[in-house]
Structures are given as C-alpha cells and as structure tokens.
Amino acid sequence: AVQFEMRDAYNNDEIHPLDLSERAFLKKVKPLVGNSCVANVSYDGSAYAYATDDIDVMFGLFGLDPDEDSQIIRRGLNRIATDPDVKAAAQREGVKYVLQLDEGCKNGSFSKDASINLMTYQKVEWNGIMQINEATPGFELVLSEGDMRLYRITALD
C-alpha cells in the first residue's frame, strides 16, 4: 500500500519530497548498497527510500532518533576518519554508505531545486552527513548525478 501511494503521489514532474530524478537515482543505488545500512538525511526525501526501493536507510520519516549513536552519526559522521567515537558508533549501527539526495548545503542554504523539507529541518542535527563531500577523509564517492551522491564509508574497511 505504501509503495502504491508513493508511486501515485510522485508520478509527475512537480517538486516533491522525492522527485523523479531522485527516484531514478535510488534505482541505481539499490544494486550498489544491497542490504547494507545507509546513513541519510530524512528531510531530503531519502526517508522514502525504504518504502520505494527497499534501501535500508538509517533515518526514516520521523527523522530524529534520540539514540546516542544516531546523534553521533547525524552530527559527526564527516569526522569518522579522525574521531574514534564516531567510528565506533558507525560500527555499532552497521553503517556502510551515505546517501545525499540534495548534496550538502552551500553557504548555509539549499539551491532552489533542492527538495529538502525546510519546515522542520535543523541543520545542526544533520551536519555530520550534509558536510560529507568528495574530499572528506574516510569516504569514497560511488555514484553522483546532479546534486545526488552515494558514498561508501572507507574508514570502516
């Protein structure tokens, strides 16, 4: 039922929490990540990735998990190569990849094309994931299209 509602709600080109280009990107992500746990920012539309494409995303529709490891990952995953607490939290959670459907924020704001839900988004809660880019130690870019990125966490190898 959820998959039907998602397909029905997002079958046009209008801006939605998960637009058509993001859906197409997720179709390419699933074969690469398999059943691995994927860190994500639920507000960029990736919260729907489990329902639409069976991708094991860490953060679903209800966003903030109060669990300590979840907080460490959301706020500091970008420091995994240098912070043993972040590395330990990621290992405990089994996180292998990072998914960004609206890559990072530039100068503190998102582009006009970003489908991020800014109504309830709290930047400080997601900096650890949003600040990951191609130059961040401990991550390897696996897939990139437009403002969408998939990284493999190499710091856990």
PDB file of C-alpha atoms in Angstrom:
ATOM      1  CA  ALA A   1       0.000   0.000   0.000  1.00  0.00           C
ATOM      2  CA  VAL A   2       2.810   2.430   0.847  1.00  0.00           C
ATOM      3  CA  GLN A   3       4.598   1.718  -2.431  1.00  0.00           C
ATOM      4  CA  PHE A   4       1.384   2.326  -4.394  1.00  0.00           C
ATOM      5  CA  GLU A   5       0.774   5.637  -2.601  1.00  0.00           C
ATOM      6  CA  MET A   6       4.377   6.731  -3.196  1.00  0.00           C
ATOM      7  CA  ARG A   7       4.223   5.886  -6.908  1.00  0.00           C
ATOM      8  CA  ASP A   8       0.868   7.621  -7.256  1.00  0.00           C
ATOM      9  CA  ALA A   9       1.929  10.752  -5.352  1.00  0.00           C
ATOM     10  CA  TYR A  10       5.202  11.191  -7.264  1.00  0.00           C
ATOM     11  CA  ASN A  11       4.332  10.294 -10.836  1.00  0.00           C
ATOM     12  CA  ASN A  12       4.690  13.814 -12.259  1.00  0.00           C
ATOM     13  CA  ASP A  13       7.443  16.403 -12.705  1.00  0.00           C
ATOM     14  CA  GLU A  14       6.394  18.791  -9.938  1.00  0.00           C
ATOM     15  CA  ILE A  15       8.678  19.331  -6.945  1.00  0.00           C
ATOM     16  CA  HIS A  16       8.041  16.760  -4.231  1.00  0.00           C
ATOM     17  CA  PRO A  17       9.965  15.432  -1.240  1.00  0.00           C
ATOM     18  CA  LEU A  18      11.177  12.689  -3.578  1.00  0.00           C
ATOM     19  CA  ASP A  19      11.179  13.836  -7.193  1.00  0.00           C
ATOM     20  CA  LEU A  20      11.521  11.775 -10.365  1.00  0.00           C
ATOM     21  CA  SER A  21      15.282  12.285 -10.743  1.00  0.00           C
ATOM     22  CA  GLU A  22      15.779  11.196  -7.120  1.00  0.00           C
ATOM     23  CA  ARG A  23      13.640   8.112  -7.717  1.00  0.00           C
ATOM     24  CA  ALA A  24      15.760   7.244 -10.761  1.00  0.00           C
ATOM     25  CA  PHE A  25      18.930   7.724  -8.683  1.00  0.00           C
ATOM     26  CA  LEU A  26      17.594   5.407  -5.956  1.00  0.00           C
ATOM     27  CA  LYS A  27      17.057   2.705  -8.599  1.00  0.00           C
ATOM     28  CA  LYS A  28      20.821   2.873  -9.265  1.00  0.00           C
ATOM     29  CA  VAL A  29      21.703   2.998  -5.554  1.00  0.00           C
ATOM     30  CA  LYS A  30      19.939  -0.227  -4.519  1.00  0.00           C
ATOM     31  CA  PRO A  31      22.126  -2.645  -6.536  1.00  0.00           C
ATOM     32  CA  LEU A  32      25.254  -0.938  -5.193  1.00  0.00           C
ATOM     33  CA  VAL A  33      24.300  -0.978  -1.496  1.00  0.00           C
ATOM     34  CA  GLY A  34      22.334  -4.223  -1.435  1.00  0.00           C
ATOM     35  CA  ASN A  35      21.023  -4.746   2.093  1.00  0.00           C
ATOM     36  CA  SER A  36      23.666  -2.539   3.763  1.00  0.00           C
ATOM     37  CA  CYS A  37      22.689   0.193   6.208  1.00  0.00           C
ATOM     38  CA  VAL A  38      22.793   3.652   4.599  1.00  0.00           C
ATOM     39  CA  ALA A  39      23.127   6.909   6.564  1.00  0.00           C
ATOM     40  CA  ASN A  40      20.827   9.580   5.155  1.00  0.00           C
ATOM     41  CA  VAL A  41      19.147  12.907   5.878  1.00  0.00           C
ATOM     42  CA  SER A  42      15.485  12.021   6.156  1.00  0.00           C
ATOM     43  CA  TYR A  43      14.405  15.541   5.143  1.00  0.00           C
ATOM     44  CA  ASP A  44      15.851  15.297   1.611  1.00  0.00           C
ATOM     45  CA  GLY A  45      13.308  12.664   0.555  1.00  0.00           C
ATOM     46  CA  SER A  46      15.537   9.681   1.306  1.00  0.00           C
ATOM     47  CA  ALA A  47      13.250   8.737   4.190  1.00  0.00           C
ATOM     48  CA  TYR A  48      11.056   7.174   1.487  1.00  0.00           C
ATOM     49  CA  ALA A  49      13.902   5.068   0.037  1.00  0.00           C
ATOM     50  CA  TYR A  50      12.963   2.011   2.091  1.00  0.00           C
ATOM     51  CA  ALA A  51       9.326   2.084   1.003  1.00  0.00           C
ATOM     52  CA  THR A  52      10.049   2.822  -2.650  1.00  0.00           C
ATOM     53  CA  ASP A  53      13.289   0.912  -3.290  1.00  0.00           C
ATOM     54  CA  ASP A  54      13.955  -1.328  -0.262  1.00  0.00           C
ATOM     55  CA  ILE A  55      17.075   0.653   0.710  1.00  0.00           C
ATOM     56  CA  ASP A  56      17.933   0.231   4.397  1.00  0.00           C
ATOM     57  CA  VAL A  57      18.148   3.923   5.323  1.00  0.00           C
ATOM     58  CA  MET A  58      19.000   4.792   8.916  1.00  0.00           C
ATOM     59  CA  PHE A  59      16.648   7.743   9.248  1.00  0.00           C
ATOM     60  CA  GLY A  60      13.027   7.364   8.203  1.00  0.00           C
ATOM     61  CA  LEU A  61      10.005   9.627   8.071  1.00  0.00           C
ATOM     62  CA  PHE A  62      10.153  10.604  11.707  1.00  0.00           C
ATOM     63  CA  GLY A  63      13.704  11.930  11.369  1.00  0.00           C
ATOM     64  CA  LEU A  64      15.463  12.405  14.668  1.00  0.00           C
ATOM     65  CA  ASP A  65      16.202   9.251  16.597  1.00  0.00           C
ATOM     66  CA  PRO A  66      17.148  10.150  20.198  1.00  0.00           C
ATOM     67  CA  ASP A  67      19.523   7.170  20.388  1.00  0.00           C
ATOM     68  CA  GLU A  68      23.088   8.311  21.235  1.00  0.00           C
ATOM     69  CA  ASP A  69      24.726   6.511  18.289  1.00  0.00           C
ATOM     70  CA  SER A  70      22.209   8.084  15.898  1.00  0.00           C
ATOM     71  CA  GLN A  71      23.013  11.540  17.249  1.00  0.00           C
ATOM     72  CA  ILE A  72      26.747  10.942  16.908  1.00  0.00           C
ATOM     73  CA  ILE A  73      26.279   9.819  13.297  1.00  0.00           C
ATOM     74  CA  ARG A  74      23.932  12.674  12.334  1.00  0.00           C
ATOM     75  CA  ARG A  75      26.144  15.330  13.908  1.00  0.00           C
ATOM     76  CA  GLY A  76      29.624  13.938  13.227  1.00  0.00           C
ATOM     77  CA  LEU A  77      29.817  11.211  10.558  1.00  0.00           C
ATOM     78  CA  ASN A  78      32.021  13.513   8.446  1.00  0.00           C
ATOM     79  CA  ARG A  79      34.716  13.081  11.153  1.00  0.00           C
ATOM     80  CA  ILE A  80      34.754   9.260  11.022  1.00  0.00           C
ATOM     81  CA  ALA A  81      38.392   9.101   9.870  1.00  0.00           C
ATOM     82  CA  THR A  82      39.624  11.110  12.886  1.00  0.00           C
ATOM     83  CA  ASP A  83      37.066  10.628  15.681  1.00  0.00           C
ATOM     84  CA  PRO A  84      37.069   7.204  17.378  1.00  0.00           C
ATOM     85  CA  ASP A  85      33.630   7.827  18.947  1.00  0.00           C
ATOM     86  CA  VAL A  86      32.089   8.418  15.518  1.00  0.00           C
ATOM     87  CA  LYS A  87      33.811   5.352  14.081  1.00  0.00           C
ATOM     88  CA  ALA A  88      32.602   3.199  16.985  1.00  0.00           C
ATOM     89  CA  ALA A  89      29.007   4.467  16.614  1.00  0.00           C
ATOM     90  CA  ALA A  90      29.038   3.739  12.877  1.00  0.00           C
ATOM     91  CA  GLN A  91      30.388   0.245  13.525  1.00  0.00           C
ATOM     92  CA  ARG A  92      27.724  -0.460  16.153  1.00  0.00           C
ATOM     93  CA  GLU A  93      24.988   0.735  13.779  1.00  0.00           C
ATOM     94  CA  GLY A  94      26.466  -1.178  10.836  1.00  0.00           C
ATOM     95  CA  VAL A  95      26.508   1.858   8.537  1.00  0.00           C
ATOM     96  CA  LYS A  96      28.327   1.206   5.251  1.00  0.00           C
ATOM     97  CA  TYR A  97      27.160   4.026   2.941  1.00  0.00           C
ATOM     98  CA  VAL A  98      25.985   7.637   2.945  1.00  0.00           C
ATOM     99  CA  LEU A  99      23.172   8.866   0.710  1.00  0.00           C
ATOM    100  CA  GLN A 100      22.621  12.549  -0.067  1.00  0.00           C
ATOM    101  CA  LEU A 101      19.696  13.375  -2.351  1.00  0.00           C
ATOM    102  CA  ASP A 102      20.366  17.112  -2.006  1.00  0.00           C
ATOM    103  CA  GLU A 103      24.144  17.329  -1.679  1.00  0.00           C
ATOM    104  CA  GLY A 104      25.336  19.451   1.194  1.00  0.00           C
ATOM    105  CA  CYS A 105      24.247  22.974   1.688  1.00  0.00           C
ATOM    106  CA  LYS A 106      26.175  25.800   0.121  1.00  0.00           C
ATOM    107  CA  ASN A 107      26.714  28.911   2.249  1.00  0.00           C
ATOM    108  CA  GLY A 108      24.129  27.715   4.745  1.00  0.00           C
ATOM    109  CA  SER A 109      21.256  27.358   2.265  1.00  0.00           C
ATOM    110  CA  PHE A 110      19.972  24.906  -0.304  1.00  0.00           C
ATOM    111  CA  SER A 111      19.579  25.533  -4.007  1.00  0.00           C
ATOM    112  CA  LYS A 112      16.127  26.413  -5.322  1.00  0.00           C
ATOM    113  CA  ASP A 113      15.970  22.915  -6.838  1.00  0.00           C
ATOM    114  CA  ALA A 114      16.520  21.143  -3.511  1.00  0.00           C
ATOM    115  CA  SER A 115      13.586  19.039  -2.409  1.00  0.00           C
ATOM    116  CA  ILE A 116      14.575  19.176   1.246  1.00  0.00           C
ATOM    117  CA  ASN A 117      11.740  19.799   3.696  1.00  0.00           C
ATOM    118  CA  LEU A 118      12.905  23.003   5.382  1.00  0.00           C
ATOM    119  CA  MET A 119       9.841  23.319   7.627  1.00  0.00           C
ATOM    120  CA  THR A 120      11.282  21.026  10.296  1.00  0.00           C
ATOM    121  CA  TYR A 121      14.912  20.617   9.161  1.00  0.00           C
ATOM    122  CA  GLN A 122      17.511  21.505  11.799  1.00  0.00           C
ATOM    123  CA  LYS A 123      20.921  21.997  10.196  1.00  0.00           C
ATOM    124  CA  VAL A 124      22.929  21.257  13.354  1.00  0.00           C
ATOM    125  CA  GLU A 125      21.291  17.825  13.640  1.00  0.00           C
ATOM    126  CA  TRP A 126      22.453  16.751  10.160  1.00  0.00           C
ATOM    127  CA  ASN A 127      25.857  18.447   9.709  1.00  0.00           C
ATOM    128  CA  GLY A 128      27.733  15.165  10.027  1.00  0.00           C
ATOM    129  CA  ILE A 129      26.029  13.811   6.927  1.00  0.00           C
ATOM    130  CA  MET A 130      25.469  17.011   4.929  1.00  0.00           C
ATOM    131  CA  GLN A 131      29.117  18.103   5.187  1.00  0.00           C
ATOM    132  CA  ILE A 132      30.454  14.951   3.543  1.00  0.00           C
ATOM    133  CA  ASN A 133      31.866  15.575   0.073  1.00  0.00           C
ATOM    134  CA  GLU A 134      34.434  14.093  -2.330  1.00  0.00           C
ATOM    135  CA  ALA A 135      37.321  15.463  -0.248  1.00  0.00           C
ATOM    136  CA  THR A 136      36.128  14.163   3.140  1.00  0.00           C
ATOM    137  CA  PRO A 137      38.614  11.599   4.540  1.00  0.00           C
ATOM    138  CA  GLY A 138      37.118   8.156   5.094  1.00  0.00           C
ATOM    139  CA  PHE A 139      34.621   8.275   2.217  1.00  0.00           C
ATOM    140  CA  GLU A 140      34.683   7.171  -1.421  1.00  0.00           C
ATOM    141  CA  LEU A 141      32.276   8.612  -3.972  1.00  0.00           C
ATOM    142  CA  VAL A 142      30.446   5.682  -5.567  1.00  0.00           C
ATOM    143  CA  LEU A 143      27.672   7.387  -7.531  1.00  0.00           C
ATOM    144  CA  SER A 144      26.983  11.003  -8.444  1.00  0.00           C
ATOM    145  CA  GLU A 145      24.278  12.707 -10.503  1.00  0.00           C
ATOM    146  CA  GLY A 146      23.380  16.385 -10.258  1.00  0.00           C
ATOM    147  CA  ASP A 147      23.131  17.162  -6.533  1.00  0.00           C
ATOM    148  CA  MET A 148      22.758  13.496  -5.520  1.00  0.00           C
ATOM    149  CA  ARG A 149      25.602  11.477  -4.024  1.00  0.00           C
ATOM    150  CA  LEU A 150      26.298   7.978  -2.718  1.00  0.00           C
ATOM    151  CA  TYR A 151      29.464   7.440  -0.688  1.00  0.00           C
ATOM    152  CA  ARG A 152      30.970   4.242   0.662  1.00  0.00           C
ATOM    153  CA  ILE A 153      32.492   4.605   4.118  1.00  0.00           C
ATOM    154  CA  THR A 154      36.099   3.516   3.625  1.00  0.00           C
ATOM    155  CA  ALA A 155      37.148   4.411   7.183  1.00  0.00           C
ATOM    156  CA  LEU A 156      35.445   1.185   8.304  1.00  0.00           C
ATOM    157  CA  ASP A 157      37.409  -1.086   5.923  1.00  0.00           C
TER     158      ASP A 157
END
